[in-house]
Amino acid sequence: MHNTLIHFIRDVFNTKGSIPLHAPFFGGDEKSNLVETIDSTFVSSVGAYVNAFESELADYCQAPYSVAVVNGTAALQTALYLAGVRTNDIVITQSLTFVATCNAIHWLGGEAAFVDVSMETLGMCPISLVAFLERHCEYDNGQCIYKRTQQVVKAVVPMHTFGHPADIEALASICETWGIALVEDAAESLGSTFKGKSLGTFGQYGALSFNGNKIITTGGGGAILCKNEIAYKKIKHFTTTAKVPHRFEFFHDEVACNFRMPNLNAALGCAQLAQLNNFIANKRELAAVYEDFFSEAPYTFVKEPEGCVSNYWLNAIICKDENQRNSLLTSSNDAGIMLRPVWTPMHLLPMYAKSIQGPLDNTEWLAKRLVNLPSSVRG
Ligand SMILES: *Cc1c(COP(=O)(O)O)cnc(C)c1O
């Protein structure tokens, strides 16, 4: 069986060489934009491409505003800071995520609390979130309080796993009821929609990533989607060392960060964004090919949830059990084809093992069985 799959993937990517999980694709104005930026000398923190990238990205997502930053982790950290997360606050997220989600929470002095994911979406499960809140928290004076320690639950961060939309409408309504800010980790899901609306625009803030492995890349980069001009200005200020604009004086009015995206990266981003619709079409075609193949194989192909359009950033299958997963990973990697297990769940990493957590049965079940398949855009 593993051999059939290995031959199939070789055919799909039409190569005898090694096949990565996800390689970037440069088929547009990337080179000319970069050369033009170098020639202009505006390679760094000031330049026309940053503004263009921000407004084109906001347009694409139908978000009121976006701010470009150095990476997705910085986007998450900034969004959570703006959502009010400070020392000792609790942020509820999923354990089935990339470690950056938790790191962003912890570098603000916050504490991650984990709830389970849904089997249908692989994203945060609304039922698990409500169960956690009803069991451990109370709504008091506009705030959600974790009863045992009286810490404030400041934010909920669902993550749209592999590009597939979580049940974001239900999650948003729970957050509203409980007075908790919703920050979407949309790092993997640029271009995916839930009932026609872009992911990253349901919460107060949405964080995107343009790392080399994401659906579009700026080398390294990220962005925060936000709702209004006040938020936009606050984010710009915070990510630009809180410098008060002046012709020559250096005056900064708060402790802030240098998270701005350099112009060089934004130049790459503009060229990539122009190809995003083609990338998504290309990846959805690949997903259909995989889905067809796996309809007859002893694995379950992970499909977009109903009513949603996924960017199918990373294709995934669910194996029968851990043994099947391990032997598949071994034989494919021996053959030079990069299949990958999902991340070790956060509550099983040493630094987050003692975090507050609800039942995580789906997370643990999935973590033993999920395998990602090569998903690059095909030329
Ligand atoms: C990629 C990713 C991030 C972080 O993005 P970087 O740009 O690498 O900092 C955060 N969360 C998730 C779920 C990701 O996949």
CSV table of C-alpha atoms and ligand atoms in Angstrom, one decimal:
chain,number,residue,atom,x,y,z
A,1,MET,CA,0.0,0.0,0.0
A,2,HIS,CA,2.7,2.5,0.9
A,3,ASN,CA,4.4,1.8,-2.4
A,4,THR,CA,1.3,2.6,-4.3
A,5,LEU,CA,1.0,5.9,-2.5
A,6,ILE,CA,4.7,6.7,-3.0
A,7,HIS,CA,4.3,6.1,-6.8
A,8,PHE,CA,1.1,8.1,-6.9
A,9,ILE,CA,2.7,11.1,-5.3
A,10,ARG,CA,5.7,10.8,-7.6
A,11,ASP,CA,3.3,10.9,-10.6
A,12,VAL,CA,1.3,13.8,-9.2
A,13,PHE,CA,4.5,15.9,-8.8
A,14,ASN,CA,6.1,14.4,-11.9
A,15,THR,CA,9.6,14.0,-10.5
A,16,LYS,CA,12.1,11.3,-9.5
A,17,GLY,CA,13.8,13.7,-7.1
A,18,SER,CA,12.9,14.4,-3.5
A,19,ILE,CA,9.5,16.0,-2.9
A,20,PRO,CA,9.2,18.6,-0.1
A,21,LEU,CA,6.1,19.2,2.0
A,22,HIS,CA,5.6,22.7,0.7
A,23,ALA,CA,7.9,24.8,-1.5
A,24,PRO,CA,7.3,28.4,-2.5
A,25,PHE,CA,6.3,29.2,-6.1
A,26,PHE,CA,7.6,32.4,-7.8
A,27,GLY,CA,5.9,32.9,-11.1
A,28,GLY,CA,5.1,36.6,-11.2
A,29,ASP,CA,6.9,39.9,-10.7
A,30,GLU,CA,9.0,38.8,-7.7
A,31,LYS,CA,12.4,39.4,-9.3
A,32,SER,CA,11.6,42.7,-10.9
A,33,ASN,CA,10.0,44.0,-7.7
A,34,LEU,CA,13.0,43.1,-5.7
A,35,VAL,CA,15.5,44.6,-8.2
A,36,GLU,CA,13.4,47.8,-8.3
A,37,THR,CA,13.4,48.0,-4.5
A,38,ILE,CA,17.2,47.6,-4.3
A,39,ASP,CA,17.7,50.2,-6.9
A,40,SER,CA,15.5,52.6,-5.0
A,41,THR,CA,17.6,52.1,-1.8
A,42,PHE,CA,14.3,51.9,0.2
A,43,VAL,CA,14.9,48.3,1.3
A,44,SER,CA,14.1,48.7,5.0
A,45,SER,CA,11.4,50.1,7.2
A,46,VAL,CA,10.1,52.8,4.9
A,47,GLY,CA,8.8,52.3,1.3
A,48,ALA,CA,5.9,52.2,-1.1
A,49,TYR,CA,5.6,48.4,-1.2
A,50,VAL,CA,4.7,48.1,2.5
A,51,ASN,CA,1.7,50.4,2.1
A,52,ALA,CA,0.7,48.7,-1.2
A,53,PHE,CA,1.0,45.3,0.4
A,54,GLU,CA,-1.1,46.3,3.4
A,55,SER,CA,-3.9,47.8,1.3
A,56,GLU,CA,-3.9,45.0,-1.3
A,57,LEU,CA,-4.1,42.4,1.5
A,58,ALA,CA,-6.9,44.2,3.3
A,59,ASP,CA,-8.8,44.4,-0.1
A,60,TYR,CA,-8.2,40.8,-0.8
A,61,CYS,CA,-9.6,39.7,2.7
A,62,GLN,CA,-12.3,42.4,2.6
A,63,ALA,CA,-10.9,43.6,6.0
A,64,PRO,CA,-11.0,47.3,6.8
A,65,TYR,CA,-7.3,47.5,7.6
A,66,SER,CA,-4.1,45.4,7.7
A,67,VAL,CA,-0.7,46.0,9.1
A,68,ALA,CA,2.4,44.1,7.8
A,69,VAL,CA,4.9,42.8,10.3
A,70,VAL,CA,8.1,40.7,10.5
A,71,ASN,CA,6.4,37.3,10.9
A,72,GLY,CA,3.3,35.5,12.0
A,73,THR,CA,4.4,35.1,15.6
A,74,ALA,CA,4.9,38.9,15.9
A,75,ALA,CA,1.4,39.3,14.3
A,76,LEU,CA,-0.1,37.1,17.0
A,77,GLN,CA,1.8,38.8,19.8
A,78,THR,CA,0.8,42.2,18.6
A,79,ALA,CA,-2.8,41.2,18.2
A,80,LEU,CA,-3.0,39.7,21.7
A,81,TYR,CA,-1.3,42.8,23.2
A,82,LEU,CA,-3.9,45.0,21.5
A,83,ALA,CA,-6.6,42.7,22.8
A,84,GLY,CA,-5.3,43.5,26.3
A,85,VAL,CA,-3.4,40.4,27.2
A,86,ARG,CA,-0.9,41.2,29.9
A,87,THR,CA,1.0,39.4,32.7
A,88,ASN,CA,-1.1,36.6,34.4
A,89,ASP,CA,-4.0,36.7,31.9
A,90,ILE,CA,-5.4,33.5,30.5
A,91,VAL,CA,-5.7,32.9,26.8
A,92,ILE,CA,-7.7,29.9,25.6
A,93,THR,CA,-6.4,28.2,22.6
A,94,GLN,CA,-6.2,24.7,21.1
A,95,SER,CA,-3.4,22.3,21.9
A,96,LEU,CA,-3.4,21.1,18.3
A,97,THR,CA,-1.5,24.0,16.8
A,98,PHE,CA,2.0,25.2,15.8
A,99,VAL,CA,4.0,26.2,18.9
A,100,ALA,CA,4.1,29.9,17.8
A,101,THR,CA,0.5,30.4,19.0
A,102,CYS,CA,1.5,29.5,22.6
A,103,ASN,CA,4.8,31.3,22.4
A,104,ALA,CA,3.1,34.5,21.5
A,105,ILE,CA,0.8,34.2,24.5
A,106,HIS,CA,3.6,33.5,26.9
A,107,TRP,CA,6.0,36.3,25.8
A,108,LEU,CA,3.2,38.7,26.8
A,109,GLY,CA,3.2,37.1,30.3
A,110,GLY,CA,0.0,35.3,29.6
A,111,GLU,CA,-0.9,31.7,30.2
A,112,ALA,CA,-2.4,29.4,27.6
A,113,ALA,CA,-5.3,27.2,28.5
A,114,PHE,CA,-6.2,24.4,26.1
A,115,VAL,CA,-9.5,23.1,24.8
A,116,ASP,CA,-10.1,20.3,22.3
A,117,VAL,CA,-10.5,20.5,18.5
A,118,SER,CA,-13.4,19.3,16.5
A,119,MET,CA,-13.0,16.2,14.3
A,120,GLU,CA,-14.9,17.9,11.4
A,121,THR,CA,-12.7,21.0,11.2
A,122,LEU,CA,-9.5,20.2,13.2
A,123,GLY,CA,-10.0,23.7,14.6
A,124,MET,CA,-11.2,24.7,18.1
A,125,CYS,CA,-14.4,22.9,19.0
A,126,PRO,CA,-17.2,25.3,20.1
A,127,ILE,CA,-18.7,22.6,22.4
A,128,SER,CA,-15.4,22.1,24.2
A,129,LEU,CA,-15.0,25.8,24.6
A,130,VAL,CA,-18.4,26.3,26.1
A,131,ALA,CA,-17.9,23.2,28.4
A,132,PHE,CA,-14.6,24.7,29.6
A,133,LEU,CA,-16.1,28.2,30.2
A,134,GLU,CA,-19.2,26.8,32.0
A,135,ARG,CA,-17.2,24.5,34.2
A,136,HIS,CA,-14.3,26.8,35.2
A,137,CYS,CA,-15.3,30.4,34.6
A,138,GLU,CA,-17.8,33.0,35.5
A,139,TYR,CA,-18.9,36.2,33.7
A,140,ASP,CA,-18.5,39.1,36.1
A,141,ASN,CA,-18.8,42.8,35.4
A,142,GLY,CA,-18.0,42.4,31.6
A,143,GLN,CA,-15.1,40.1,32.2
A,144,CYS,CA,-14.6,36.3,32.1
A,145,ILE,CA,-12.9,35.1,35.3
A,146,TYR,CA,-11.2,31.7,35.8
A,147,LYS,CA,-12.7,30.8,39.1
A,148,ARG,CA,-9.9,28.8,40.7
A,149,THR,CA,-7.3,31.5,40.5
A,150,GLN,CA,-9.4,34.6,39.7
A,151,GLN,CA,-7.3,35.2,36.6
A,152,VAL,CA,-9.0,37.1,33.7
A,153,VAL,CA,-9.6,35.2,30.5
A,154,LYS,CA,-8.7,37.9,28.0
A,155,ALA,CA,-8.7,36.2,24.7
A,156,VAL,CA,-9.7,33.1,22.7
A,157,VAL,CA,-7.3,32.1,19.9
A,158,PRO,CA,-8.7,29.4,17.5
A,159,MET,CA,-6.4,28.3,14.7
A,160,HIS,CA,-7.6,27.3,11.2
A,161,THR,CA,-5.7,24.1,10.9
A,162,PHE,CA,-4.0,23.4,7.5
A,163,GLY,CA,-6.2,26.2,6.0
A,164,HIS,CA,-9.5,24.6,6.9
A,165,PRO,CA,-12.0,27.0,8.5
A,166,ALA,CA,-12.9,26.3,12.2
A,167,ASP,CA,-16.5,26.8,13.2
A,168,ILE,CA,-15.7,30.5,13.5
A,169,GLU,CA,-19.2,31.8,13.7
A,170,ALA,CA,-20.1,29.7,16.7
A,171,LEU,CA,-16.8,30.5,18.4
A,172,ALA,CA,-17.3,34.3,17.8
A,173,SER,CA,-20.8,34.1,19.4
A,174,ILE,CA,-19.4,32.3,22.4
A,175,CYS,CA,-16.7,34.9,22.9
A,176,GLU,CA,-19.3,37.7,22.6
A,177,THR,CA,-21.5,36.1,25.3
A,178,TRP,CA,-18.6,35.7,27.7
A,179,GLY,CA,-16.9,39.1,27.0
A,180,ILE,CA,-13.7,37.6,25.7
A,181,ALA,CA,-11.7,39.0,22.7
A,182,LEU,CA,-11.5,36.7,19.7
A,183,VAL,CA,-8.1,36.7,17.9
A,184,GLU,CA,-7.9,34.3,15.0
A,185,ASP,CA,-4.6,32.5,14.2
A,186,ALA,CA,-5.2,32.6,10.5
A,187,ALA,CA,-1.5,32.0,9.7
A,188,GLU,CA,-2.3,29.0,7.5
A,189,SER,CA,-5.6,30.1,6.1
A,190,LEU,CA,-5.1,33.2,3.9
A,191,GLY,CA,-7.8,33.0,1.2
A,192,SER,CA,-10.0,30.5,3.0
A,193,THR,CA,-13.6,31.6,3.6
A,194,PHE,CA,-16.5,30.7,6.0
A,195,LYS,CA,-19.9,31.4,4.4
A,196,GLY,CA,-18.1,33.6,1.9
A,197,LYS,CA,-16.2,35.8,4.5
A,198,SER,CA,-12.4,35.7,4.8
A,199,LEU,CA,-10.9,34.0,7.8
A,200,GLY,CA,-9.1,36.4,10.0
A,201,THR,CA,-11.9,38.9,9.7
A,202,PHE,CA,-14.3,37.3,12.3
A,203,GLY,CA,-12.3,38.2,15.4
A,204,GLN,CA,-11.2,41.6,16.7
A,205,TYR,CA,-7.9,40.7,15.1
A,206,GLY,CA,-6.7,38.1,12.7
A,207,ALA,CA,-3.0,37.1,12.4
A,208,LEU,CA,-1.5,35.9,9.1
A,209,SER,CA,1.9,34.5,8.3
A,210,PHE,CA,3.9,34.7,5.0
A,211,ASN,CA,6.7,32.4,6.1
A,212,GLY,CA,8.4,30.4,3.3
A,213,ASN,CA,6.1,27.4,3.8
A,214,LYS,CA,2.8,29.3,3.8
A,215,ILE,CA,0.5,29.8,0.8
A,216,ILE,CA,2.2,33.1,-0.2
A,217,THR,CA,5.6,34.2,1.2
A,218,THR,CA,7.4,37.4,1.8
A,219,GLY,CA,10.5,35.4,2.9
A,220,GLY,CA,9.5,36.0,6.5
A,221,GLY,CA,6.5,38.1,7.3
A,222,GLY,CA,3.1,38.4,8.8
A,223,ALA,CA,0.1,40.7,9.1
A,224,ILE,CA,-2.6,41.7,11.5
A,225,LEU,CA,-6.1,42.2,10.1
A,226,CYS,CA,-8.2,44.7,12.1
A,227,LYS,CA,-11.5,46.4,12.2
A,228,ASN,CA,-11.0,50.2,12.2
A,229,GLU,CA,-8.7,53.1,11.8
A,230,ILE,CA,-8.1,53.4,15.6
A,231,ALA,CA,-6.9,49.8,15.8
A,232,TYR,CA,-4.8,50.3,12.7
A,233,LYS,CA,-3.1,53.3,14.1
A,234,LYS,CA,-2.5,51.7,17.5
A,235,ILE,CA,-0.9,48.6,15.8
A,236,LYS,CA,1.3,50.7,13.5
A,237,HIS,CA,2.4,52.7,16.5
A,238,PHE,CA,3.2,49.6,18.6
A,239,THR,CA,5.0,47.8,15.8
A,240,THR,CA,7.0,51.0,15.0
A,241,THR,CA,8.8,51.5,18.3
A,242,ALA,CA,6.0,53.9,19.4
A,243,LYS,CA,7.7,56.8,17.7
A,244,VAL,CA,5.8,60.0,17.7
A,245,PRO,CA,6.0,61.4,14.2
A,246,HIS,CA,8.3,64.4,14.0
A,247,ARG,CA,10.6,65.9,11.3
A,248,PHE,CA,13.7,65.2,13.4
A,249,GLU,CA,13.0,64.6,17.1
A,250,PHE,CA,13.2,61.1,18.5
A,251,PHE,CA,10.3,60.8,21.0
A,252,HIS,CA,8.6,57.5,21.9
A,253,ASP,CA,5.6,57.4,24.2
A,254,GLU,CA,5.3,53.7,25.3
A,255,VAL,CA,7.3,50.5,25.5
A,256,ALA,CA,6.9,49.0,22.1
A,257,CYS,CA,8.4,46.7,19.4
A,258,ASN,CA,10.2,46.9,16.1
A,259,PHE,CA,8.0,44.5,14.2
A,260,ARG,CA,7.5,46.4,10.9
A,261,MET,CA,7.8,44.4,7.7
A,262,PRO,CA,10.8,45.7,5.6
A,263,ASN,CA,10.0,47.1,2.1
A,264,LEU,CA,12.1,44.3,0.5
A,265,ASN,CA,9.8,41.7,1.9
A,266,ALA,CA,6.7,43.6,1.0
A,267,ALA,CA,7.9,43.9,-2.6
A,268,LEU,CA,8.0,40.1,-2.7
A,269,GLY,CA,4.6,40.0,-1.0
A,270,CYS,CA,2.9,42.2,-3.6
A,271,ALA,CA,4.1,39.9,-6.4
A,272,GLN,CA,2.9,36.8,-4.5
A,273,LEU,CA,-0.5,38.2,-3.5
A,274,ALA,CA,-1.2,38.9,-7.2
A,275,GLN,CA,-0.9,35.1,-7.7
A,276,LEU,CA,-2.9,34.0,-4.7
A,277,ASN,CA,-6.1,33.1,-6.6
A,278,ASN,CA,-4.1,31.0,-9.0
A,279,PHE,CA,-2.3,29.3,-6.1
A,280,ILE,CA,-5.6,28.5,-4.4
A,281,ALA,CA,-7.1,27.1,-7.6
A,282,ASN,CA,-3.9,25.0,-8.2
A,283,LYS,CA,-4.0,23.6,-4.6
A,284,ARG,CA,-7.7,22.8,-4.7
A,285,GLU,CA,-7.1,20.8,-7.9
A,286,LEU,CA,-4.3,18.9,-6.1
A,287,ALA,CA,-6.7,18.3,-3.2
A,288,ALA,CA,-9.3,16.9,-5.5
A,289,VAL,CA,-6.7,14.5,-7.0
A,290,TYR,CA,-5.7,13.4,-3.5
A,291,GLU,CA,-9.3,13.0,-2.4
A,292,ASP,CA,-10.0,10.8,-5.4
A,293,PHE,CA,-7.0,8.6,-4.7
A,294,PHE,CA,-7.8,8.2,-1.0
A,295,SER,CA,-11.4,7.3,-1.6
A,296,GLU,CA,-10.1,3.7,-2.2
A,297,ALA,CA,-7.3,3.7,0.3
A,298,PRO,CA,-7.2,2.7,4.0
A,299,TYR,CA,-6.7,6.4,5.0
A,300,THR,CA,-9.3,9.2,5.5
A,301,PHE,CA,-8.6,12.3,3.5
A,302,VAL,CA,-9.3,15.5,5.4
A,303,LYS,CA,-11.8,17.6,3.5
A,304,GLU,CA,-12.9,21.2,3.9
A,305,PRO,CA,-15.9,21.5,6.3
A,306,GLU,CA,-19.3,22.1,4.8
A,307,GLY,CA,-20.3,25.6,3.9
A,308,CYS,CA,-16.6,26.6,3.8
A,309,VAL,CA,-14.0,27.1,1.1
A,310,SER,CA,-10.5,26.0,2.2
A,311,ASN,CA,-7.3,27.2,0.6
A,312,TYR,CA,-6.1,23.6,1.1
A,313,TRP,CA,-2.7,24.9,2.2
A,314,LEU,CA,-1.6,21.5,3.5
A,315,ASN,CA,-3.3,18.3,2.5
A,316,ALA,CA,-3.7,15.7,5.2
A,317,ILE,CA,-4.9,12.2,5.8
A,318,ILE,CA,-5.9,10.3,9.0
A,319,CYS,CA,-4.3,6.9,9.4
A,320,LYS,CA,-6.0,3.9,11.0
A,321,ASP,CA,-3.7,4.0,14.0
A,322,GLU,CA,-0.2,5.1,15.2
A,323,ASN,CA,1.5,2.0,13.7
A,324,GLN,CA,0.2,2.6,10.3
A,325,ARG,CA,1.2,6.3,10.6
A,326,ASN,CA,4.7,5.4,11.6
A,327,SER,CA,5.3,2.9,8.9
A,328,LEU,CA,3.9,5.3,6.3
A,329,LEU,CA,6.2,8.1,7.5
A,330,THR,CA,9.2,5.9,7.5
A,331,SER,CA,8.7,4.4,4.0
A,332,SER,CA,7.8,7.7,2.4
A,333,ASN,CA,10.7,9.6,3.9
A,334,ASP,CA,13.1,6.7,3.0
A,335,ALA,CA,11.8,7.2,-0.6
A,336,GLY,CA,12.6,11.0,-0.5
A,337,ILE,CA,9.0,12.1,-0.1
A,338,MET,CA,8.3,14.4,2.7
A,339,LEU,CA,5.3,13.2,4.6
A,340,ARG,CA,5.0,14.7,8.0
A,341,PRO,CA,3.2,14.0,11.3
A,342,VAL,CA,1.1,16.8,12.7
A,343,TRP,CA,2.8,18.9,15.5
A,344,THR,CA,3.2,17.3,18.9
A,345,PRO,CA,0.2,18.8,20.8
A,346,MET,CA,1.2,21.8,23.0
A,347,HIS,CA,0.1,20.1,26.3
A,348,LEU,CA,2.7,17.4,25.6
A,349,LEU,CA,5.6,19.8,25.2
A,350,PRO,CA,7.6,20.3,28.4
A,351,MET,CA,7.1,24.1,28.7
A,352,TYR,CA,3.3,23.8,28.3
A,353,ALA,CA,2.7,20.5,30.0
A,354,LYS,CA,1.4,22.1,33.2
A,355,SER,CA,-1.0,24.5,31.4
A,356,ILE,CA,-4.7,24.6,32.3
A,357,GLN,CA,-6.5,22.2,30.0
A,358,GLY,CA,-9.9,20.7,29.4
A,359,PRO,CA,-10.3,17.1,28.0
A,360,LEU,CA,-8.2,16.8,24.9
A,361,ASP,CA,-9.3,13.4,23.5
A,362,ASN,CA,-9.7,14.5,19.9
A,363,THR,CA,-6.4,16.3,20.0
A,364,GLU,CA,-4.6,13.2,21.3
A,365,TRP,CA,-6.4,10.8,18.9
A,366,LEU,CA,-5.6,13.0,15.9
A,367,ALA,CA,-2.0,13.7,16.9
A,368,LYS,CA,-1.3,9.9,16.6
A,369,ARG,CA,-2.9,9.6,13.2
A,370,LEU,CA,-2.6,12.8,11.1
A,371,VAL,CA,-0.1,12.9,8.3
A,372,ASN,CA,0.5,15.9,6.0
A,373,LEU,CA,1.2,15.3,2.3
A,374,PRO,CA,3.3,17.2,-0.2
A,375,SER,CA,1.2,20.2,-1.1
A,376,SER,CA,3.3,22.7,-3.1
A,377,VAL,CA,1.8,24.6,-6.0
A,378,ARG,CA,2.6,22.7,-9.2
A,379,GLY,CA,4.1,24.6,-12.1
B,1,LIG,C1,3.3,29.5,10.6
B,1,LIG,C2,2.4,29.7,11.8
B,1,LIG,C3,2.6,30.7,12.7
B,1,LIG,C4,3.7,31.6,12.8
B,1,LIG,O1,4.2,32.2,11.7
B,1,LIG,P1,5.7,32.6,11.5
B,1,LIG,O2,5.6,33.6,10.4
B,1,LIG,O3,6.5,31.4,11.2
B,1,LIG,O4,6.1,33.3,12.8
B,1,LIG,C5,1.7,30.8,13.7
B,1,LIG,N1,0.7,29.9,13.9
B,1,LIG,C6,0.5,28.9,13.0
B,1,LIG,C7,-0.7,28.0,13.2
B,1,LIG,C8,1.4,28.7,11.9
B,1,LIG,O5,1.2,27.7,11.1
